[in-house]
Amino acid sequence: MGRTLLSGNEAVAQGAWEAGVSVGVGYPGTPSTETLQHFATLPDVYAEWAPNEKVALEVAAGVSFGGARTLVTTKHVGLNVAADPLFTLAYTGVNGGLVVLVADDPGMHSSQNEQDSHNYAAFARVPMLDPSDSQEALQFTREAFELSERFDVVVLVRSTVRVCHGKSMVECGERIEQSARAPYRPDPSKWVMMPAMARARRVDLDARMSALAAFAESSPLNRAEYRKAELGVVCAGVCYEHVREALPEASVLKLGMTFPLPEKLIAEFASRVERLIVVEEADGYLERSLLQMGVVLSDSGLPGAGEITPGMIRRAVGMPDPVLRERDDTLPPRPPLMCPGCPHRPVFHAFRKIKAVVTGDIGCYTLGALRPLAAMDTCVCMGAAVGMAHGAELAGGFADRPVVGVIGDSTFAHSGITGLVNTVYNGGGGTIAILDNRITAMTGHQGNPVNGITLQKRHSHELDLEALCTTIGVQRVRTVDPHDVAATESALREETSTEELSVIVFRAPCALLVKDKGQPYAVDEDACTSCGACVRLGCPAIGKDEATSKAYIDVSVCVGCAQCVQVCKFAAITHTGPACDIGEV
Amino acid sequence: MPATTVMLCGVGGQGTILAADLLAKVAAAAGMAVKLSEVHGMAQRGGSVDTIVRFGDEVHSPVTDPGDVDHLVAFEIIEAMRRVHYVKLGGRLLVNPRAIQPLPVLTGDVRAVHGLEAALEHEGAIFVDADVLACRAGSPKSANVVLMGALSVGLEFDKSAWIDVIASRVPPKTVEANLRAFELGREVCLKGECGL
Ligand code: SF4
Ligand code: SF4
């Protein structure tokens, strides 16, 4: 196969493929998404998106039970969703190798919280491997499948954003053939975790962990690199690379397996250096574990929050900073925003007009929380919009302000459905807006049960949201085209004015799926009264002229969706001619 | 020899990631160790983005710190200013002078900044009119390749390696326009002093 430039995510997929994995399953989530997407393109494999991570892990458990090797991919918060089966699968163990890639996001580049998944390894008692670059991502994934079968455990491979989305050179290998498939063996004492059997498996789990701890002591996954003795650093994952960059002379204990930890190796390393620090991101997992073992550590002073860089490590050990150019902190911030022509925009615009209290969810529409729309009151986790809307009603609602839960199509399938079942069951009211843009947009346009596009592009059933909501007992269900600004507002006004629970499905494709862009619009300066109504829509193509306060439209950004036309009371926004001559300079 | 660090920055959707990929592949073709680091997700929705490419005999960290960047390639002028302090004293700053106003400025929440060209010029920036040149090359979307053309002058890689990588990486229909864009970017730099 030879050497190629691969991202860490692609390398995990390649490693799984080389390990003979036949089934991959996951739910898209930055920074893990490309792993399964890449895996799906490799020969002789089957891959699917599950509606959520718990389902993904359960499917994988079945695959493993059936004797084949399987890969699950998730981001850190997705592992929370899959935690329930994970903890019990630690007891059952596996048949075919089962490996879960969990991608953490220190620095929260695109996540609602920062988690250190090492804690899950220790908590659930399953081994964890920490690759530090693409080459290791491949090798460690292969190794993880070996360990999974050899020690009868689920293995977690923990990656972080810089490994996932970093690219480096990788030596690819051949695939182990499918003859590796383990035969199915019925064994209720292993697979049926009711109390009597679980108690026995708990003892067995401890034995497996001891065996793994012994393995960790001598495995090449963990490596002590002795250089100068003055300073020793314990680290794992991408932090190893930062340490090598910042402190080329330091001795380093690179932990490729971070649970269970090689206690003897750590003690030996500690005894051979004068001063020992730990460099890790997000949480003090390694530091805490070492202190518990009685290892004496110096405080690195590195922060728990956010990403570590080589410069921070240099500073922590007292090395001088380079001379810097002056930095300008007065620049306007540039937050992410909904695309021009995004179908979600008029919905948030209407929320604002009807003064709704909006319980929100995870996806592009989270951007509706930002100014100028600023029409979202909560964002907690996938599916929370529905449950929180019900809870807000239970609290007694908000004087004269309607409560609306807002959730996307994919997120609704992920974990909104159960929330809605709950509201119906308990006789709750309120309004749920399902923003069906026909795709899982935020993570880069994956298919989902609502649009019926599978990961490997097979044709499948489109989940009928209206029929589903009706079936589970929602009496008031209607469908609205969100590009129609007036219809969007009046539907919301009507539904929020009734006591009954209602669902409005706002359906229009994500602007990035619309290939034929409309003609751009322009502002007629004479007709514009500077009222700012169009600017408050928050379209990145519309600005307010600093000098005149009149609106203007950037023709190179406008996609001609005509939303602004509908909000301008003075008919000041009109079609331009075929004016965009960019490209003909 | 320490690794060379290139930072590409701009606004989500401008093609910084593709450009970084081209550079990384050219360095890899030259037999160097390469690391590329980027952040997607939220940032793709018109937010501020950067990508780091590091190459050399040996490369460890995929990220970088203020004062450590050898070449900053900015696809947009406000983003250039935002990262000036990353560039080494004596490092190179290539800037597309195009401004894309952030939403808080468009809505009037935050005032626009003026005088960025002068401030960047003071820092030794070289301006490459990438959007205009891309249009001249026949593809407005090839501004990223124009900037790679400008960057290529001053890096040790053969021009032919760039041409091979561009031809194999961009959509087949746009190969010619992209190669023209690359050439126009180079010309700007070869004519001017180009920060070298
Ligand atoms: S990607 Fe689609 S859904 Fe997301 S903000 Fe853009 S247009 Fe809207
Ligand atoms: S038509 Fe109006 S709202 Fe739609 S993209 Fe153009 S400027 Fe924005």
PDB file of C-alpha atoms in Angstrom, chain A residues 1 10 14 51 62 65 128 150 209 223-224 241 285 311 317 346 373 375 412 537 551:
ATOM      1  CA  MET A   1       0.000   0.000   0.000  1.00  0.00           C
ATOM      2  CA  GLU A  10      -8.650   8.175   8.019  1.00  0.00           C
ATOM      3  CA  GLN A  14      -7.465   2.182   7.540  1.00  0.00           C
ATOM      4  CA  PRO A  51     -29.500   7.224  14.788  1.00  0.00           C
ATOM      5  CA  GLY A  62     -24.345  -7.862  18.022  1.00  0.00           C
ATOM      6  CA  PHE A  65     -21.417 -11.552  19.374  1.00  0.00           C
ATOM      7  CA  MET A 128      -7.712   2.605  26.333  1.00  0.00           C
ATOM      8  CA  ARG A 150      -6.894 -11.673  23.200  1.00  0.00           C
ATOM      9  CA  MET A 209      -7.887  -6.085  33.956  1.00  0.00           C
ATOM     10  CA  ARG A 223       7.771   3.624  25.934  1.00  0.00           C
ATOM     11  CA  ALA A 224      10.324   5.299  28.198  1.00  0.00           C
ATOM     12  CA  GLU A 241       4.363  15.542  20.116  1.00  0.00           C
ATOM     13  CA  TYR A 285      -6.486  12.001  34.673  1.00  0.00           C
ATOM     14  CA  GLY A 311       4.898  27.212  23.780  1.00  0.00           C
ATOM     15  CA  VAL A 317       9.375  24.793  32.566  1.00  0.00           C
ATOM     16  CA  PRO A 346     -36.696  32.720   9.176  1.00  0.00           C
ATOM     17  CA  LEU A 373     -31.185  36.568  15.872  1.00  0.00           C
ATOM     18  CA  ALA A 375     -33.396  33.583  19.675  1.00  0.00           C
ATOM     19  CA  PHE A 412     -34.835  14.382  16.483  1.00  0.00           C
ATOM     20  CA  LEU A 537     -32.360  38.722   9.727  1.00  0.00           C
ATOM     21  CA  ALA A 551     -28.702  48.442   3.993  1.00  0.00           C
TER      22      ALA A 551
END
